[in-house]
């Protein structure tokens, strides 16, 4: 029984950050939502994006940072104005935590 509890704790600790796209394929100018979440202590260490997520991926709208049950999350509405495949690099948090990178096809 101890081994199972240890594995569950370790899994929760290692994979506490998350990034999700509504879809990995959109049309030119179509909007898509990106959701990020992480189990962090405070919002001061939260990544801050202005107008663009990457050089090609424009941020249309940014939600307020939500803190719920020790998990901080935020959503972004994104669009791209040219066809191609765009890599969203890992989103880095302090203490060497980072999400997985994601590929967005337009």
CSV table of C-alpha atoms in Angstrom, one decimal:
chain,number,residue,atom,x,y,z
A,1,UNK,CA,0.0,0.0,0.0
A,2,UNK,CA,2.8,2.4,0.7
A,3,UNK,CA,4.2,2.0,-2.8
A,4,UNK,CA,0.9,3.1,-4.4
A,5,UNK,CA,0.6,6.2,-2.2
A,6,UNK,CA,4.2,7.1,-3.0
A,7,UNK,CA,3.7,6.8,-6.7
A,8,UNK,CA,0.5,8.9,-6.6
A,9,UNK,CA,2.3,11.6,-4.6
A,10,UNK,CA,5.3,11.6,-7.0
A,11,UNK,CA,3.0,11.7,-10.1
A,12,UNK,CA,1.1,14.7,-8.6
A,13,UNK,CA,4.3,16.5,-7.8
A,14,UNK,CA,6.1,16.0,-11.2
A,15,UNK,CA,3.1,16.7,-13.4
A,16,UNK,CA,1.5,19.6,-11.5
A,17,UNK,CA,1.8,22.0,-14.5
A,18,UNK,CA,-0.4,21.7,-17.5
A,19,UNK,CA,-1.1,23.4,-20.9
A,20,UNK,CA,-4.1,22.6,-23.1
A,21,UNK,CA,-5.2,23.9,-26.5
A,22,UNK,CA,-8.8,23.5,-27.5
A,23,UNK,CA,-7.6,22.0,-30.8
A,24,UNK,CA,-4.2,21.7,-32.5
A,25,UNK,CA,-5.6,22.8,-35.9
A,26,UNK,CA,-7.3,26.1,-36.8
A,27,UNK,CA,-8.1,28.2,-39.9
A,28,UNK,CA,-6.3,31.5,-40.6
A,29,UNK,CA,-7.7,34.1,-38.2
A,30,UNK,CA,-9.8,31.6,-36.2
A,31,UNK,CA,-9.6,31.9,-32.5
A,32,UNK,CA,-8.5,29.2,-30.1
A,33,UNK,CA,-8.1,28.9,-26.3
A,34,UNK,CA,-5.0,28.0,-24.5
A,35,UNK,CA,-5.3,27.1,-20.8
A,36,UNK,CA,-2.3,26.9,-18.5
A,37,UNK,CA,-2.3,25.8,-14.9
A,38,UNK,CA,0.3,25.0,-12.2
A,39,UNK,CA,0.4,24.2,-8.6
A,40,UNK,CA,2.4,27.2,-7.3
A,41,UNK,CA,2.4,29.2,-4.1
A,42,UNK,CA,1.6,32.7,-5.5
A,43,UNK,CA,0.9,34.6,-8.7
A,44,UNK,CA,4.1,36.7,-8.5
A,45,UNK,CA,5.9,33.9,-10.3
A,46,UNK,CA,3.3,33.5,-13.0
A,47,UNK,CA,4.4,34.0,-16.7
A,48,UNK,CA,3.3,37.3,-18.1
A,49,UNK,CA,2.4,37.7,-21.8
A,50,UNK,CA,1.4,41.0,-23.5
A,51,UNK,CA,0.3,40.9,-27.2
A,52,UNK,CA,2.0,37.8,-28.5
A,53,UNK,CA,2.6,34.3,-27.2
A,54,UNK,CA,5.3,33.8,-29.9
A,55,UNK,CA,6.2,36.1,-32.8
A,56,UNK,CA,3.4,34.7,-34.9
A,57,UNK,CA,0.8,33.8,-32.4
A,58,UNK,CA,-1.3,36.8,-31.3
A,59,UNK,CA,-3.1,37.0,-28.0
A,60,UNK,CA,-6.6,38.4,-28.5
A,61,UNK,CA,-7.8,38.1,-24.9
A,62,UNK,CA,-6.3,37.1,-21.6
A,63,UNK,CA,-8.4,35.9,-18.7
A,64,UNK,CA,-7.8,36.9,-15.1
A,65,UNK,CA,-5.5,34.6,-13.1
A,66,UNK,CA,-7.7,32.1,-11.2
A,67,UNK,CA,-6.6,30.7,-7.9
A,68,UNK,CA,-8.6,27.7,-6.8
A,69,UNK,CA,-7.6,24.9,-4.4
A,70,UNK,CA,-3.9,25.6,-4.6
A,71,UNK,CA,-3.9,25.5,-8.4
A,72,UNK,CA,-3.4,28.7,-10.4
A,73,UNK,CA,-4.7,28.9,-13.9
A,74,UNK,CA,-5.2,31.3,-16.8
A,75,UNK,CA,-6.7,31.2,-20.3
A,76,UNK,CA,-5.7,33.0,-23.5
A,77,UNK,CA,-7.6,33.4,-26.7
A,78,UNK,CA,-5.1,33.1,-29.6
A,79,UNK,CA,-5.1,33.5,-33.3
A,80,UNK,CA,-2.6,33.3,-36.2
A,81,UNK,CA,-2.8,35.3,-39.4
A,82,UNK,CA,-0.7,33.0,-41.7
A,83,UNK,CA,-0.8,29.3,-42.6
A,84,UNK,CA,1.9,27.0,-41.3
A,85,UNK,CA,2.9,25.0,-38.2
A,86,UNK,CA,3.7,27.0,-35.1
A,87,UNK,CA,5.5,25.6,-32.1
A,88,UNK,CA,4.4,26.9,-28.7
A,89,UNK,CA,7.5,26.4,-26.5
A,90,UNK,CA,7.2,25.1,-23.0
A,91,UNK,CA,5.9,27.6,-20.5
A,92,UNK,CA,8.4,27.9,-17.7
A,93,UNK,CA,7.7,28.4,-14.1
A,94,UNK,CA,10.2,28.8,-11.2
A,95,UNK,CA,11.8,25.8,-9.6
A,96,UNK,CA,12.5,24.3,-13.0
A,97,UNK,CA,8.8,23.4,-13.7
A,98,UNK,CA,7.7,23.7,-17.2
A,99,UNK,CA,4.8,22.5,-19.4
A,100,UNK,CA,5.2,20.5,-22.6
A,101,UNK,CA,5.6,22.3,-25.9
A,102,UNK,CA,2.7,22.2,-28.3
A,103,UNK,CA,2.4,22.3,-32.1
A,104,UNK,CA,-0.4,24.5,-33.6
A,105,UNK,CA,-1.3,23.9,-37.3
A,106,UNK,CA,-3.0,26.7,-39.2
